[in-house]
Amino acid sequence: MVANTGSTYTFAEKVKVVEANFEDAESLKTALTDQDAVVSTVGDKGVIAQQLLIDASIAAGVKRFLPSNFSSNMSNHKTRKLPIFKSKVAVEDYLIEKSKTSDLTYTFVYNWGLTDFAIQRKVIMDFSKYQPTIFNRGDSQFSCTRHANCWKDRSRCPDLCRRNSESSCLLLQKYVFTQNQILALAKKIAPNNPWAPLDVDLNVVVAGALERLAQGQHDLPTVIPILLKSIVDEEYGFKFVKNDNELLGIKEKGEEYLTELLTPSLN
């Protein structure tokens, strides 16, 4: 594990931690020397800084780089044009170009959405007043996983990369749902609640969000509608037509997981 110099984050005892200055290419190179692969887990604020990490990986002789771009299906050209993914797309493009002139290869991992995060943070649906918003009739299927699986799946990728030296894109999913399926299950869990779902045109909501974004607003009420566009709009490729679950030994789950996740927020 490479931690930024001065970080106070506490890791488990069995984790070997090396400190590096994330703004210094030479410091990063030293930390990455003798490593076969780099799995980046930086947050949104550090996404574009991965370009320096990529340069340091090349200098250190790293063979495979997995950027911290796990999210919506950015292999879809429409998703790549959404402004909230601008930095992630820039990192992918940078990595692709660098791989053409070095021995560094890459793996892009797409596994959105993080269902537990999306429901707990009321991104997909807000059940607090029993008036969840249903976008575009609610029948669009979308692929998703849970937060813990996201990290577990990524930790398996370096071993897969050793067996396959080519650059690649992995599409991973643990579940496939629609908003209507989630709502039906919520009603089943709490049948006596005064359910009154609201049908909303997502395009109208997104248009307002894009206008605010252009004016410099970057808060969650602005970002979430654009994020939802990449989740519930079928043209944005959010139900993976094919996936790479078998390569990593991932088994899909169904309603039992969703029931477990929804119940605390409905009782």
mmCIF file of C-alpha atoms in Angstrom:
data_model
loop_
_atom_site.group_PDB
_atom_site.id
_atom_site.type_symbol
_atom_site.label_atom_id
_atom_site.label_comp_id
_atom_site.label_asym_id
_atom_site.label_seq_id
_atom_site.Cartn_x
_atom_site.Cartn_y
_atom_site.Cartn_z
ATOM 1 C CA MET A 1 0.000 0.000 0.000
ATOM 2 C CA VAL A 2 1.382 3.408 -0.997
ATOM 3 C CA ALA A 3 0.165 6.210 1.275
ATOM 4 C CA ASN A 4 0.662 9.925 0.808
ATOM 5 C CA THR A 5 3.455 11.310 2.972
ATOM 6 C CA GLY A 6 2.065 12.451 6.304
ATOM 7 C CA SER A 7 -1.200 10.536 5.973
ATOM 8 C CA THR A 8 -2.785 9.672 9.332
ATOM 9 C CA TYR A 9 -4.917 6.850 7.920
ATOM 10 C CA THR A 10 -4.537 3.631 9.911
ATOM 11 C CA PHE A 11 -4.061 0.344 8.051
ATOM 12 C CA ALA A 12 -4.314 -3.231 9.314
ATOM 13 C CA GLU A 13 -1.084 -4.567 10.837
ATOM 14 C CA LYS A 14 -0.548 -7.098 8.050
ATOM 15 C CA VAL A 15 -0.595 -4.370 5.387
ATOM 16 C CA LYS A 16 2.837 -3.151 4.314
ATOM 17 C CA VAL A 17 2.668 0.617 3.908
ATOM 18 C CA VAL A 18 5.179 2.713 1.955
ATOM 19 C CA GLU A 19 4.940 6.501 2.055
ATOM 20 C CA ALA A 20 5.433 8.666 -1.014
ATOM 21 C CA ASN A 21 4.871 12.262 -2.029
ATOM 22 C CA PHE A 22 2.006 12.024 -4.523
ATOM 23 C CA GLU A 23 3.119 15.288 -6.138
ATOM 24 C CA ASP A 24 6.692 14.087 -6.731
ATOM 25 C CA ALA A 25 7.326 11.685 -9.624
ATOM 26 C CA GLU A 26 10.688 10.534 -8.243
ATOM 27 C CA SER A 27 9.186 9.763 -4.826
ATOM 28 C CA LEU A 28 6.411 7.755 -6.469
ATOM 29 C CA LYS A 29 8.895 5.937 -8.696
ATOM 30 C CA THR A 30 10.889 4.824 -5.658
ATOM 31 C CA ALA A 31 7.741 3.549 -3.935
ATOM 32 C CA LEU A 32 6.627 1.610 -7.025
ATOM 33 C CA THR A 33 9.948 -0.004 -7.918
ATOM 34 C CA ASP A 34 9.762 -3.829 -8.155
ATOM 35 C CA GLN A 35 5.955 -3.782 -8.343
ATOM 36 C CA ASP A 36 4.208 -5.675 -11.156
ATOM 37 C CA ALA A 37 0.918 -3.793 -10.985
ATOM 38 C CA VAL A 38 -0.611 -0.634 -9.543
ATOM 39 C CA VAL A 39 -4.254 -0.593 -8.436
ATOM 40 C CA SER A 40 -5.193 3.041 -7.891
ATOM 41 C CA THR A 41 -7.921 3.833 -5.346
ATOM 42 C CA VAL A 42 -7.750 7.631 -5.204
ATOM 43 C CA GLY A 43 -10.977 9.569 -4.680
ATOM 44 C CA ASP A 44 -12.600 12.027 -7.077
ATOM 45 C CA LYS A 45 -10.356 14.920 -6.045
ATOM 46 C CA GLY A 46 -7.272 12.915 -6.948
ATOM 47 C CA VAL A 47 -8.415 11.439 -10.264
ATOM 48 C CA ILE A 48 -6.483 13.720 -12.616
ATOM 49 C CA ALA A 49 -3.354 13.387 -10.432
ATOM 50 C CA GLN A 50 -3.167 9.772 -11.603
ATOM 51 C CA GLN A 51 -1.367 11.022 -14.699
ATOM 52 C CA LEU A 52 1.732 11.596 -12.562
ATOM 53 C CA LEU A 53 1.214 8.169 -10.994
ATOM 54 C CA ILE A 54 1.116 6.652 -14.481
ATOM 55 C CA ASP A 55 4.391 8.369 -15.417
ATOM 56 C CA ALA A 56 6.005 7.117 -12.209
ATOM 57 C CA SER A 57 4.734 3.592 -12.895
ATOM 58 C CA ILE A 58 6.360 3.609 -16.322
ATOM 59 C CA ALA A 59 9.638 4.883 -14.862
ATOM 60 C CA ALA A 60 9.537 2.186 -12.163
ATOM 61 C CA GLY A 61 8.937 -0.617 -14.674
ATOM 62 C CA VAL A 62 5.371 -1.428 -13.580
ATOM 63 C CA LYS A 63 3.644 -3.741 -16.070
ATOM 64 C CA ARG A 64 -0.073 -3.102 -15.408
ATOM 65 C CA PHE A 65 -2.037 -0.059 -14.213
ATOM 66 C CA LEU A 66 -5.643 -0.069 -13.001
ATOM 67 C CA PRO A 67 -6.913 3.516 -12.680
ATOM 68 C CA SER A 68 -9.410 4.517 -10.015
ATOM 69 C CA ASN A 69 -12.111 4.940 -12.630
ATOM 70 C CA PHE A 70 -14.488 2.215 -11.521
ATOM 71 C CA SER A 71 -17.921 3.695 -12.127
ATOM 72 C CA SER A 72 -20.412 3.901 -14.945
ATOM 73 C CA ASN A 73 -19.861 2.100 -18.223
ATOM 74 C CA MET A 74 -17.328 4.425 -19.794
ATOM 75 C CA SER A 75 -16.869 2.087 -22.709
ATOM 76 C CA ASN A 76 -20.128 3.698 -23.890
ATOM 77 C CA HIS A 77 -19.407 6.783 -26.003
ATOM 78 C CA LYS A 78 -22.368 8.736 -24.608
ATOM 79 C CA THR A 79 -21.301 8.140 -21.023
ATOM 80 C CA ARG A 80 -17.792 9.359 -21.859
ATOM 81 C CA LYS A 81 -19.258 12.709 -22.931
ATOM 82 C CA LEU A 82 -20.966 13.406 -19.595
ATOM 83 C CA PRO A 83 -19.073 16.296 -17.932
ATOM 84 C CA ILE A 84 -18.863 14.629 -14.501
ATOM 85 C CA PHE A 85 -16.592 11.974 -16.042
ATOM 86 C CA LYS A 86 -14.289 14.436 -17.797
ATOM 87 C CA SER A 87 -11.300 13.796 -15.512
ATOM 88 C CA LYS A 88 -11.739 10.021 -15.595
ATOM 89 C CA VAL A 89 -11.898 10.018 -19.384
ATOM 90 C CA ALA A 90 -8.777 12.198 -19.511
ATOM 91 C CA VAL A 91 -6.905 9.678 -17.342
ATOM 92 C CA GLU A 92 -8.019 6.758 -19.506
ATOM 93 C CA ASP A 93 -6.998 8.552 -22.697
ATOM 94 C CA TYR A 94 -3.643 9.461 -21.136
ATOM 95 C CA LEU A 95 -3.053 5.860 -20.103
ATOM 96 C CA ILE A 96 -3.961 4.545 -23.544
ATOM 97 C CA GLU A 97 -1.497 6.930 -25.205
ATOM 98 C CA LYS A 98 1.298 6.128 -22.728
ATOM 99 C CA SER A 99 0.804 2.403 -23.295
ATOM 100 C CA LYS A 100 1.601 2.912 -26.979
ATOM 101 C CA THR A 101 5.124 4.113 -26.215
ATOM 102 C CA SER A 102 6.002 2.044 -23.130
ATOM 103 C CA ASP A 103 5.678 -1.468 -21.700
ATOM 104 C CA LEU A 104 2.850 -0.403 -19.378
ATOM 105 C CA THR A 105 -0.515 -2.054 -20.002
ATOM 106 C CA TYR A 106 -3.845 -1.208 -18.389
ATOM 107 C CA THR A 107 -7.135 -2.632 -17.199
ATOM 108 C CA PHE A 108 -10.277 -0.517 -16.923
ATOM 109 C CA VAL A 109 -12.818 -1.869 -14.434
ATOM 110 C CA TYR A 110 -16.474 -0.809 -14.697
ATOM 111 C CA ASN A 111 -18.818 -2.080 -12.008
ATOM 112 C CA TRP A 112 -21.316 0.685 -11.256
ATOM 113 C CA GLY A 113 -23.484 1.125 -9.420
ATOM 114 C CA LEU A 114 -22.533 0.734 -5.798
ATOM 115 C CA THR A 115 -25.992 -0.335 -4.667
ATOM 116 C CA ASP A 116 -25.492 -0.010 -0.920
ATOM 117 C CA PHE A 117 -24.034 3.488 -1.309
ATOM 118 C CA ALA A 118 -26.703 4.533 -3.828
ATOM 119 C CA ILE A 119 -29.621 3.431 -1.655
ATOM 120 C CA GLN A 120 -28.212 4.602 1.676
ATOM 121 C CA ARG A 121 -27.327 8.009 0.174
ATOM 122 C CA LYS A 122 -30.706 8.185 -1.647
ATOM 123 C CA VAL A 123 -29.103 8.344 -5.081
ATOM 124 C CA ILE A 124 -31.163 5.664 -6.835
ATOM 125 C CA MET A 125 -34.361 6.142 -4.801
ATOM 126 C CA ASP A 126 -35.366 8.093 -1.698
ATOM 127 C CA PHE A 127 -37.756 6.170 0.534
ATOM 128 C CA SER A 128 -37.814 8.649 3.433
ATOM 129 C CA LYS A 129 -41.280 10.042 2.589
ATOM 130 C CA TYR A 130 -42.493 6.979 0.648
ATOM 131 C CA GLN A 131 -42.514 9.105 -2.519
ATOM 132 C CA PRO A 132 -39.542 7.715 -4.447
ATOM 133 C CA THR A 133 -38.800 9.301 -7.802
ATOM 134 C CA ILE A 134 -39.193 6.941 -10.757
ATOM 135 C CA PHE A 135 -37.345 8.092 -13.857
ATOM 136 C CA ASN A 136 -38.646 7.353 -17.352
ATOM 137 C CA ARG A 137 -41.217 4.799 -16.117
ATOM 138 C CA GLY A 138 -38.623 2.867 -14.104
ATOM 139 C CA ASP A 139 -38.156 -0.178 -16.332
ATOM 140 C CA SER A 140 -34.541 0.367 -17.423
ATOM 141 C CA GLN A 141 -32.257 -2.403 -16.198
ATOM 142 C CA PHE A 142 -28.894 -1.427 -14.727
ATOM 143 C CA SER A 143 -25.895 -3.451 -13.596
ATOM 144 C CA CYS A 144 -24.581 -2.912 -10.094
ATOM 145 C CA THR A 145 -22.464 -4.275 -7.277
ATOM 146 C CA ARG A 146 -21.903 -3.478 -3.600
ATOM 147 C CA HIS A 147 -19.127 -1.418 -2.063
ATOM 148 C CA ALA A 148 -17.265 -4.348 -0.472
ATOM 149 C CA ASN A 149 -17.412 -6.388 -3.689
ATOM 150 C CA CYS A 150 -15.978 -3.459 -5.616
ATOM 151 C CA TRP A 151 -12.701 -3.601 -3.678
ATOM 152 C CA LYS A 152 -12.627 -7.401 -3.528
ATOM 153 C CA ASP A 153 -13.104 -7.703 -7.294
ATOM 154 C CA ARG A 154 -10.369 -5.178 -7.997
ATOM 155 C CA SER A 155 -7.962 -7.000 -5.679
ATOM 156 C CA ARG A 156 -8.327 -10.091 -7.875
ATOM 157 C CA CYS A 157 -7.453 -8.206 -11.051
ATOM 158 C CA PRO A 158 -3.630 -8.233 -10.745
ATOM 159 C CA ASP A 159 -3.614 -12.040 -10.683
ATOM 160 C CA LEU A 160 -5.804 -12.078 -13.784
ATOM 161 C CA CYS A 161 -3.423 -9.608 -15.437
ATOM 162 C CA ARG A 162 -0.487 -11.972 -14.888
ATOM 163 C CA ARG A 163 -2.358 -14.564 -16.926
ATOM 164 C CA ASN A 164 -3.381 -12.089 -19.609
ATOM 165 C CA SER A 165 -0.733 -9.551 -20.570
ATOM 166 C CA GLU A 166 -2.940 -7.584 -22.967
ATOM 167 C CA SER A 167 -4.617 -4.300 -22.011
ATOM 168 C CA SER A 168 -8.285 -4.847 -21.302
ATOM 169 C CA CYS A 169 -11.603 -3.556 -20.036
ATOM 170 C CA LEU A 170 -13.545 -5.594 -17.455
ATOM 171 C CA LEU A 171 -17.313 -5.287 -17.005
ATOM 172 C CA LEU A 172 -18.331 -6.675 -13.612
ATOM 173 C CA GLN A 173 -21.774 -6.968 -12.052
ATOM 174 C CA LYS A 174 -23.207 -8.582 -8.949
ATOM 175 C CA TYR A 175 -26.850 -7.715 -9.582
ATOM 176 C CA VAL A 176 -29.197 -6.398 -12.287
ATOM 177 C CA PHE A 177 -32.238 -4.373 -11.175
ATOM 178 C CA THR A 178 -34.770 -1.793 -12.341
ATOM 179 C CA GLN A 179 -36.233 1.013 -10.262
ATOM 180 C CA ASN A 180 -39.628 -0.670 -10.446
ATOM 181 C CA GLN A 181 -38.191 -3.917 -9.085
ATOM 182 C CA ILE A 182 -36.669 -2.038 -6.169
ATOM 183 C CA LEU A 183 -39.975 -0.249 -5.523
ATOM 184 C CA ALA A 184 -41.964 -3.506 -5.686
ATOM 185 C CA LEU A 185 -39.654 -5.095 -3.155
ATOM 186 C CA ALA A 186 -39.880 -2.038 -0.893
ATOM 187 C CA LYS A 187 -43.680 -2.293 -0.973
ATOM 188 C CA LYS A 188 -43.419 -5.983 -0.115
ATOM 189 C CA ILE A 189 -41.194 -5.244 2.874
ATOM 190 C CA ALA A 190 -43.379 -2.376 4.123
ATOM 191 C CA PRO A 191 -46.877 -2.890 2.628
ATOM 192 C CA ASN A 192 -48.652 -0.538 5.043
ATOM 193 C CA ASN A 193 -46.628 2.546 4.187
ATOM 194 C CA PRO A 194 -48.418 5.291 2.169
ATOM 195 C CA TRP A 195 -46.583 4.689 -1.110
ATOM 196 C CA ALA A 196 -46.949 7.462 -3.702
ATOM 197 C CA PRO A 197 -44.108 7.185 -6.262
ATOM 198 C CA LEU A 198 -43.471 10.143 -8.558
ATOM 199 C CA ASP A 199 -42.854 9.611 -12.283
ATOM 200 C CA VAL A 200 -40.303 12.145 -13.525
ATOM 201 C CA ASP A 201 -38.726 12.879 -16.919
ATOM 202 C CA LEU A 202 -35.004 12.388 -16.306
ATOM 203 C CA ASN A 203 -34.028 14.556 -19.276
ATOM 204 C CA VAL A 204 -35.714 17.588 -17.704
ATOM 205 C CA VAL A 205 -33.886 17.050 -14.408
ATOM 206 C CA VAL A 206 -30.549 16.515 -16.171
ATOM 207 C CA ALA A 207 -30.971 19.671 -18.262
ATOM 208 C CA GLY A 208 -31.290 21.724 -15.080
ATOM 209 C CA ALA A 209 -28.293 19.981 -13.527
ATOM 210 C CA LEU A 210 -26.116 20.620 -16.594
ATOM 211 C CA GLU A 211 -27.060 24.297 -16.496
ATOM 212 C CA ARG A 212 -26.036 24.563 -12.834
ATOM 213 C CA LEU A 213 -22.814 22.669 -13.537
ATOM 214 C CA ALA A 214 -21.961 25.114 -16.323
ATOM 215 C CA GLN A 215 -22.409 27.930 -13.791
ATOM 216 C CA GLY A 216 -19.841 26.349 -11.491
ATOM 217 C CA GLN A 217 -22.034 24.366 -9.103
ATOM 218 C CA HIS A 218 -20.564 20.964 -8.234
ATOM 219 C CA ASP A 219 -22.699 19.913 -5.256
ATOM 220 C CA LEU A 220 -24.459 16.540 -4.973
ATOM 221 C CA PRO A 221 -27.906 17.863 -6.077
ATOM 222 C CA THR A 222 -26.180 18.920 -9.305
ATOM 223 C CA VAL A 223 -23.995 15.861 -9.860
ATOM 224 C CA ILE A 224 -26.495 13.120 -8.951
ATOM 225 C CA PRO A 225 -28.986 13.712 -11.829
ATOM 226 C CA ILE A 226 -26.133 13.511 -14.349
ATOM 227 C CA LEU A 227 -24.858 10.374 -12.661
ATOM 228 C CA LEU A 228 -28.364 8.895 -12.842
ATOM 229 C CA LYS A 229 -28.364 9.574 -16.579
ATOM 230 C CA SER A 230 -25.521 7.074 -16.892
ATOM 231 C CA ILE A 231 -27.405 4.562 -14.738
ATOM 232 C CA VAL A 232 -31.037 4.444 -15.827
ATOM 233 C CA ASP A 233 -30.866 5.665 -19.424
ATOM 234 C CA GLU A 234 -30.619 2.594 -21.665
ATOM 235 C CA GLU A 235 -28.666 4.498 -24.317
ATOM 236 C CA TYR A 236 -25.801 4.898 -21.854
ATOM 237 C CA GLY A 237 -25.073 1.184 -21.709
ATOM 238 C CA PHE A 238 -25.738 0.601 -18.096
ATOM 239 C CA LYS A 239 -26.965 -2.948 -18.295
ATOM 240 C CA PHE A 240 -23.890 -4.787 -19.464
ATOM 241 C CA VAL A 241 -24.832 -6.866 -22.502
ATOM 242 C CA LYS A 242 -21.963 -9.156 -21.563
ATOM 243 C CA ASN A 243 -19.775 -9.222 -18.483
ATOM 244 C CA ASP A 244 -16.507 -10.686 -17.240
ATOM 245 C CA ASN A 245 -17.786 -12.198 -13.988
ATOM 246 C CA GLU A 246 -16.511 -15.667 -14.825
ATOM 247 C CA LEU A 247 -12.921 -14.457 -15.183
ATOM 248 C CA LEU A 248 -12.898 -13.334 -11.538
ATOM 249 C CA GLY A 249 -15.198 -15.995 -10.120
ATOM 250 C CA ILE A 250 -18.025 -13.543 -9.400
ATOM 251 C CA LYS A 251 -21.477 -15.012 -8.763
ATOM 252 C CA GLU A 252 -24.538 -12.841 -9.276
ATOM 253 C CA LYS A 253 -27.185 -12.400 -6.572
ATOM 254 C CA GLY A 254 -30.818 -11.355 -6.598
ATOM 255 C CA GLU A 255 -33.607 -10.160 -4.339
ATOM 256 C CA GLU A 256 -32.242 -11.621 -1.103
ATOM 257 C CA TYR A 257 -29.421 -9.086 -1.093
ATOM 258 C CA LEU A 258 -31.692 -6.186 -1.983
ATOM 259 C CA THR A 259 -34.123 -7.175 0.778
ATOM 260 C CA GLU A 260 -31.273 -7.132 3.277
ATOM 261 C CA LEU A 261 -30.223 -3.694 2.066
ATOM 262 C CA LEU A 262 -33.679 -2.092 1.931
ATOM 263 C CA THR A 263 -35.172 -3.371 5.182
ATOM 264 C CA PRO A 264 -33.296 -1.029 7.588
ATOM 265 C CA SER A 265 -34.408 2.061 5.655
ATOM 266 C CA LEU A 266 -38.069 1.005 5.612
ATOM 267 C CA ASN A 267 -38.595 -0.023 9.235
#
